[in-house]
């Protein structure tokens, strides 16, 4: 079969041996999302477990093979939940697979990923898809969609809350829609006019443009202006620079929550008194639990969560998809399709 393999700083599509199920399931891939994380691998920010390494962690397809007693059958359309927890640590026992203390691994991070014709995963990681949810939608929900459902649950976003979504990329596009689906009022912060337009199309109540990510010092005042001087209940931080995190804290209402999702090499530097006097909280969120993926799929089936796809590429052209992502030319998600 064909697979896209990461070598030192480049991705090549090559022939590789077809995996053997060996107690897990095999899925014929139909869609695999191309994520910003792939760029972190290419740039060396995340070291691959081996060289070469098969990338791809946003996967949807059709079950080719499943062990007896599985909840899925051959021919089922599925999304692949990419975390493989140990199943027995205190986190796994509570369904918190993404913070498992002894994980088996994660597809596309430490286990062979989804940029391949056939993917091997535990049958219990496969989530059946309603007919109305396409493979490409499901693939993207298996990363950014489920992550935002997870973060929204941890933050406790509810009816009537105000939520800033700072960063309108693939994750931000999901965050705006999920905040709206939860009954909240979303304010997007975008780094360009076209991204702000996308935010409004997806249901944001307001969109603030900070051209090229400049001008965060003035953002808290702008947010207060939009919220009757109160500030926001939740600030979803998808950018992760010192300036954006501080602007987030300063934009919060009393007891508001800064929700850390994105990160860069920069630190959060804040005096505790800034947090204490307004009883604000800092919440952090990594990936998602399997039930968050199930919820994201349900929201899509109900028509409340839409995945903006920029371009569909055959596996052979994955290099072009990655180049366009690096050049920040992608509006929504690029998806490899079969
Ligand atoms: Zn991803
Ligand atoms: Zn575990």
Coordinates of C-alpha atoms and ligand atoms in Angstrom, one line a residue:
X1 CA 0.0 0.0 0.0
X2 CA 1.0 3.7 -0.2
X3 CA 1.8 5.9 2.8
X4 CA 3.2 9.3 3.4
X5 CA 6.4 9.1 5.5
X6 CA 8.2 11.8 7.4
X7 CA 11.9 11.9 6.7
X8 CA 14.2 14.6 8.0
X9 CA 12.1 17.7 7.3
X10 CA 10.2 16.3 4.3
X11 CA 7.3 14.0 3.5
X12 CA 7.6 11.3 0.8
X13 CA 4.9 9.0 -0.5
X14 CA 6.2 5.5 -0.7
X15 CA 5.2 1.8 -0.9
X16 CA 5.0 0.2 2.6
X17 CA 3.9 -3.2 3.8
X18 CA 0.1 -3.5 4.5
X19 CA -0.4 -3.7 8.3
X20 CA -1.6 -6.9 10.0
X21 CA -4.5 -6.5 12.3
X22 CA -3.1 -8.7 15.1
X23 CA -6.0 -8.2 17.5
X24 CA -6.8 -4.6 16.4
X25 CA -9.0 -3.5 13.5
X26 CA -8.0 -2.4 10.0
X27 CA -9.6 0.6 8.4
X28 CA -9.5 1.5 4.7
X29 CA -8.8 5.3 4.8
X30 CA -11.2 7.6 2.9
X31 CA -10.2 10.9 4.4
X32 CA -7.3 12.2 6.5
X33 CA -7.1 15.8 7.7
X34 CA -3.8 17.8 7.3
X35 CA -3.2 19.6 10.6
X36 CA -0.9 22.3 11.9
X37 CA 0.7 19.6 14.0
X38 CA 2.2 18.1 10.8
X39 CA 4.2 21.3 10.4
X40 CA 5.5 20.9 14.0
X41 CA 6.8 17.5 13.0
X42 CA 8.3 18.9 9.7
X43 CA 10.0 21.7 11.6
X44 CA 11.4 19.4 14.3
X45 CA 9.3 20.9 17.1
X46 CA 7.8 17.5 17.8
X47 CA 10.4 14.7 17.3
X48 CA 9.0 11.6 15.5
X49 CA 9.4 8.3 17.3
X50 CA 11.3 6.8 14.3
X51 CA 12.6 7.9 10.9
X52 CA 10.8 7.4 8.6
X53 CA 7.5 7.9 10.4
X54 CA 3.9 7.6 9.0
X55 CA 2.1 10.8 10.0
X56 CA -1.7 11.6 10.1
X57 CA -3.9 11.6 13.1
X58 CA -7.3 12.8 11.7
X59 CA -8.7 9.6 10.1
X60 CA -12.0 8.3 8.8
X61 CA -12.7 5.3 6.6
X62 CA -14.4 1.9 6.3
X63 CA -13.8 -1.1 8.5
X64 CA -11.9 -3.8 6.6
X65 CA -11.2 -6.2 9.4
X66 CA -12.3 -6.3 13.1
X67 CA -11.7 -8.9 15.8
X68 CA -14.7 -11.0 16.9
X69 CA -16.8 -9.4 19.5
X70 CA -16.1 -5.8 18.3
X71 CA -18.8 -3.1 18.4
X72 CA -18.0 -2.4 14.7
X73 CA -18.5 -4.7 11.7
X74 CA -16.7 -5.0 8.3
X75 CA -18.1 -2.3 6.0
X76 CA -19.0 0.2 8.8
X77 CA -18.1 3.8 8.1
X78 CA -16.1 5.1 11.1
X79 CA -14.0 7.9 12.5
X80 CA -10.8 6.8 14.3
X81 CA -10.2 8.1 17.9
X82 CA -6.5 8.5 17.8
X83 CA -5.5 8.0 21.5
X84 CA -4.7 4.5 22.6
X85 CA -4.7 4.6 26.4
X86 CA -3.6 1.8 28.7
X87 CA -7.2 1.2 29.7
X88 CA -6.4 0.7 33.4
X89 CA -4.8 3.8 35.0
X90 CA -7.0 6.2 37.0
X91 CA -7.4 8.6 34.1
X92 CA -8.4 5.8 31.6
X93 CA -10.9 4.4 34.1
X94 CA -12.6 7.7 34.1
X95 CA -12.6 7.9 30.3
X96 CA -9.8 10.5 30.2
X97 CA -7.7 8.7 27.6
X98 CA -5.8 11.8 26.5
X99 CA -4.2 12.2 29.9
X100 CA -3.5 8.5 30.4
X101 CA -0.3 8.0 32.5
X102 CA 0.9 4.9 30.6
X103 CA -0.5 5.3 27.1
X104 CA 0.1 2.7 24.4
X105 CA 0.5 5.7 22.0
X106 CA -1.3 8.0 19.6
X107 CA -1.9 7.4 15.9
X108 CA 0.2 9.8 13.9
X109 CA 2.3 10.8 16.9
X110 CA 3.9 7.7 18.2
X111 CA 2.0 4.9 16.3
X112 CA 1.7 4.7 12.5
X113 CA -0.8 7.3 11.4
X114 CA -3.5 7.9 8.8
X115 CA -1.7 9.1 5.7
X116 CA -1.9 5.6 4.4
X117 CA -4.3 3.4 2.4
X118 CA -4.9 1.2 5.4
X119 CA -4.7 2.1 9.0
X120 CA -4.4 -0.2 12.1
X121 CA -6.3 0.9 15.3
X122 CA -8.0 -0.8 18.3
X123 CA -11.6 -1.7 17.4
X124 CA -12.7 0.2 20.5
X125 CA -11.2 3.4 19.0
X126 CA -13.6 3.3 16.1
X127 CA -16.7 5.5 16.2
X128 CA -19.5 4.7 13.8
X129 CA -20.6 7.5 11.5
X130 CA -24.2 8.5 10.7
X131 CA -24.8 8.5 6.9
X132 CA -25.2 12.3 6.9
X133 CA -21.6 12.8 8.2
X134 CA -19.0 12.7 5.4
X135 CA -15.6 11.1 5.8
X136 CA -13.8 14.4 5.4
X137 CA -16.0 16.0 8.1
X138 CA -15.4 13.0 10.4
X139 CA -11.7 13.1 9.9
X140 CA -11.4 16.8 11.0
X141 CA -13.8 16.2 13.9
X142 CA -11.3 13.5 15.1
X143 CA -8.8 16.3 15.9
X144 CA -10.0 19.9 16.1
X145 CA -13.7 19.1 16.5
X146 CA -13.3 16.8 19.5
X147 CA -10.6 19.0 21.1
X148 CA -13.0 21.9 21.2
X149 CA -15.9 19.8 22.6
X150 CA -13.4 18.7 25.3
X151 CA -12.2 22.2 26.1
X152 CA -15.8 23.6 26.1
X153 CA -16.7 20.9 28.6
X154 CA -13.7 21.6 30.9
X155 CA -14.5 25.3 30.7
X156 CA -18.2 24.7 31.4
X157 CA -19.4 26.9 28.5
X158 CA -23.2 27.4 28.9
X159 CA -26.3 29.2 27.8
X160 CA -25.9 33.0 27.8
X161 CA -22.1 32.9 28.4
X162 CA -19.8 35.1 26.4
X163 CA -16.8 33.4 24.8
X164 CA -13.8 34.8 23.0
X165 CA -12.3 32.5 20.4
X166 CA -8.8 33.9 19.8
X167 CA -7.5 32.4 16.5
X168 CA -9.7 31.5 13.5
X169 CA -7.9 28.5 12.0
X170 CA -9.2 25.0 11.9
X171 CA -9.7 24.8 15.7
X172 CA -11.2 28.3 15.9
X173 CA -13.7 27.5 13.2
X174 CA -14.9 24.6 15.4
X175 CA -14.8 26.6 18.6
X176 CA -17.1 29.3 17.3
X177 CA -19.7 26.8 16.2
X178 CA -19.5 24.8 19.4
X179 CA -19.8 27.9 21.6
X180 CA -22.9 28.9 19.6
X181 CA -24.3 25.4 19.8
X182 CA -23.9 25.6 23.6
X183 CA -26.0 28.8 23.7
X184 CA -23.1 31.2 24.2
X185 CA -22.3 34.4 22.4
X186 CA -19.0 34.1 20.5
X187 CA -16.6 36.9 19.8
X188 CA -13.8 35.9 17.3
X189 CA -10.3 37.5 17.2
X190 CA -8.9 37.0 13.7
X191 CA -5.5 38.0 12.2
X192 CA -7.0 39.0 8.8
X193 CA -10.2 40.3 7.2
X194 CA -11.0 37.0 5.4
X195 CA -10.7 35.0 8.6
X196 CA -13.0 37.4 10.4
X197 CA -15.5 37.0 7.6
X198 CA -15.3 33.2 8.0
X199 CA -15.9 33.6 11.8
X200 CA -19.0 35.6 11.2
X201 CA -20.3 33.1 8.6
X202 CA -19.8 30.3 11.2
X203 CA -22.0 32.2 13.7
X204 CA -19.7 34.5 15.6
X205 CA -21.6 37.5 17.0
X206 CA -18.6 39.8 16.6
X207 CA -15.2 39.5 15.0
X208 CA -12.2 41.7 15.9
X209 CA -9.4 41.9 13.3
X210 CA -5.9 42.3 14.7
X211 CA -4.1 42.5 11.4
X212 CA -1.1 40.1 11.4
X213 CA -1.7 39.4 15.1
X214 CA -0.7 43.0 16.1
X215 CA -2.4 45.1 18.7
X216 CA -3.2 42.7 21.5
X217 CA -2.5 45.4 24.1
X218 CA -5.7 47.2 23.2
X219 CA -7.8 44.0 22.9
X220 CA -9.1 43.9 26.6
X221 CA -10.6 47.4 26.1
X222 CA -12.3 46.3 22.8
X223 CA -13.7 43.2 24.5
X224 CA -15.1 45.3 27.4
X225 CA -16.7 47.6 25.0
X226 CA -18.5 44.7 23.4
X227 CA -19.6 43.3 26.7
X228 CA -21.0 46.4 28.5
X229 CA -17.8 46.8 30.5
X230 CA -18.0 43.3 32.0
X231 CA -15.5 41.2 30.1
X232 CA -16.0 37.6 28.9
X233 CA -16.8 34.4 30.8
X234 CA -14.4 32.3 28.7
X235 CA -11.4 33.1 26.6
X236 CA -10.3 30.2 24.4
X237 CA -6.6 30.8 23.7
X238 CA -5.6 29.1 20.4
X239 CA -2.6 31.3 19.6
X240 CA -0.4 30.9 22.7
X241 CA 2.0 33.9 22.7
X242 CA 2.8 35.8 25.9
X243 CA 0.8 38.8 24.5
X244 CA -2.3 36.8 23.6
X245 CA -2.4 34.9 26.9
X246 CA -2.1 38.2 28.9
X247 CA -4.7 39.8 26.7
X248 CA -6.9 36.8 27.5
X249 CA -6.6 37.2 31.3
X250 CA -7.2 41.0 31.0
X251 CA -10.4 40.4 28.9
X252 CA -12.1 38.2 31.5
X253 CA -15.1 39.0 33.6
X254 CA -15.0 38.3 37.3
X255 CA -14.5 34.5 37.7
X256 CA -13.9 34.2 34.0
X257 CA -11.8 31.4 32.6
X258 CA -8.7 31.5 30.4
X259 CA -8.7 28.2 28.5
X260 CA -5.3 27.3 27.2
X261 CA -5.3 25.1 24.1
X262 CA -2.7 26.5 21.7
X263 CA 0.9 27.2 22.6
X264 CA 4.2 28.5 21.1
X265 CA 7.6 28.6 22.7
X266 CA 6.5 31.6 24.8
X267 CA 5.7 31.8 28.5
X268 CA 2.8 33.2 30.4
X269 CA 4.1 35.8 32.8
X270 CA 1.6 37.3 35.1
X271 CA 1.6 38.5 38.7
X272 CA -0.9 36.4 40.8
X273 CA -2.6 39.5 42.1
X274 CA -4.0 40.0 38.6
X275 CA -5.7 36.6 38.9
X276 CA -6.6 36.8 42.6
X277 CA -8.4 40.1 42.7
X278 CA -11.0 39.0 40.1
X279 CA -11.0 35.3 41.0
X280 CA -10.2 34.4 37.4
X281 CA -9.3 30.8 36.6
X282 CA -6.8 29.2 34.1
X283 CA -8.1 26.0 32.6
X284 CA -6.0 23.8 30.2
X285 CA -7.1 21.3 27.7
X286 CA -5.3 18.6 25.7
X287 CA -7.0 16.7 22.9
X288 CA -10.1 14.9 23.9
X289 CA -11.8 11.8 25.3
X290 CA -13.6 9.4 23.0
X291 CA -17.0 10.6 24.1
X292 CA -16.0 14.1 22.9
X293 CA -15.5 12.7 19.4
X294 CA -18.9 11.1 19.6
X295 CA -20.4 14.4 20.6
X296 CA -18.7 16.3 17.8
X297 CA -20.0 13.7 15.3
X298 CA -23.5 14.1 16.7
X299 CA -23.3 17.9 16.5
X300 CA -22.3 17.5 12.8
X301 CA -25.1 15.0 12.1
X302 CA -27.6 17.5 13.7
X303 CA -26.3 20.3 11.4
X304 CA -24.8 22.3 14.2
X305 CA -21.2 21.8 13.3
X306 CA -19.8 22.3 9.8
X307 CA -16.2 21.6 8.8
X308 CA -15.0 24.2 6.2
X309 CA -12.8 22.2 3.8
X310 CA -10.3 24.3 1.7
X311 CA -9.0 21.7 -0.8
X312 CA -9.1 17.9 -1.2
X313 CA -5.8 16.2 -2.3
X314 CA -4.9 12.7 -3.3
X315 CA -2.2 11.2 -1.1
X316 CA 0.4 11.7 -3.8
X317 CA 0.0 15.5 -3.4
X318 CA 0.3 15.7 0.3
X319 CA 3.4 17.8 -0.1
X320 CA 1.4 20.6 -1.8
X321 CA -1.2 20.5 1.0
X322 CA 1.5 20.9 3.6
X323 CA 3.2 23.7 1.7
X324 CA 0.0 25.7 1.4
X325 CA -0.7 25.2 5.1
X326 CA 2.8 26.5 5.9
X327 CA 2.2 29.5 3.7
X328 CA -1.0 30.2 5.6
X329 CA -3.1 30.0 2.4
X330 CA -5.6 27.5 3.8
X331 CA -9.1 28.7 4.8
X332 CA -10.5 25.8 6.9
X333 CA -8.8 22.4 6.5
X334 CA -7.0 20.6 3.7
X335 CA -7.9 17.0 3.5
X336 CA -6.3 14.0 1.8
X337 CA -9.0 11.9 0.2
X338 CA -9.1 8.4 -1.4
Ligands
LIG1 ZN1 -4.8 17.5 14.1
LIG2 ZN1 -4.3 4.9 31.1

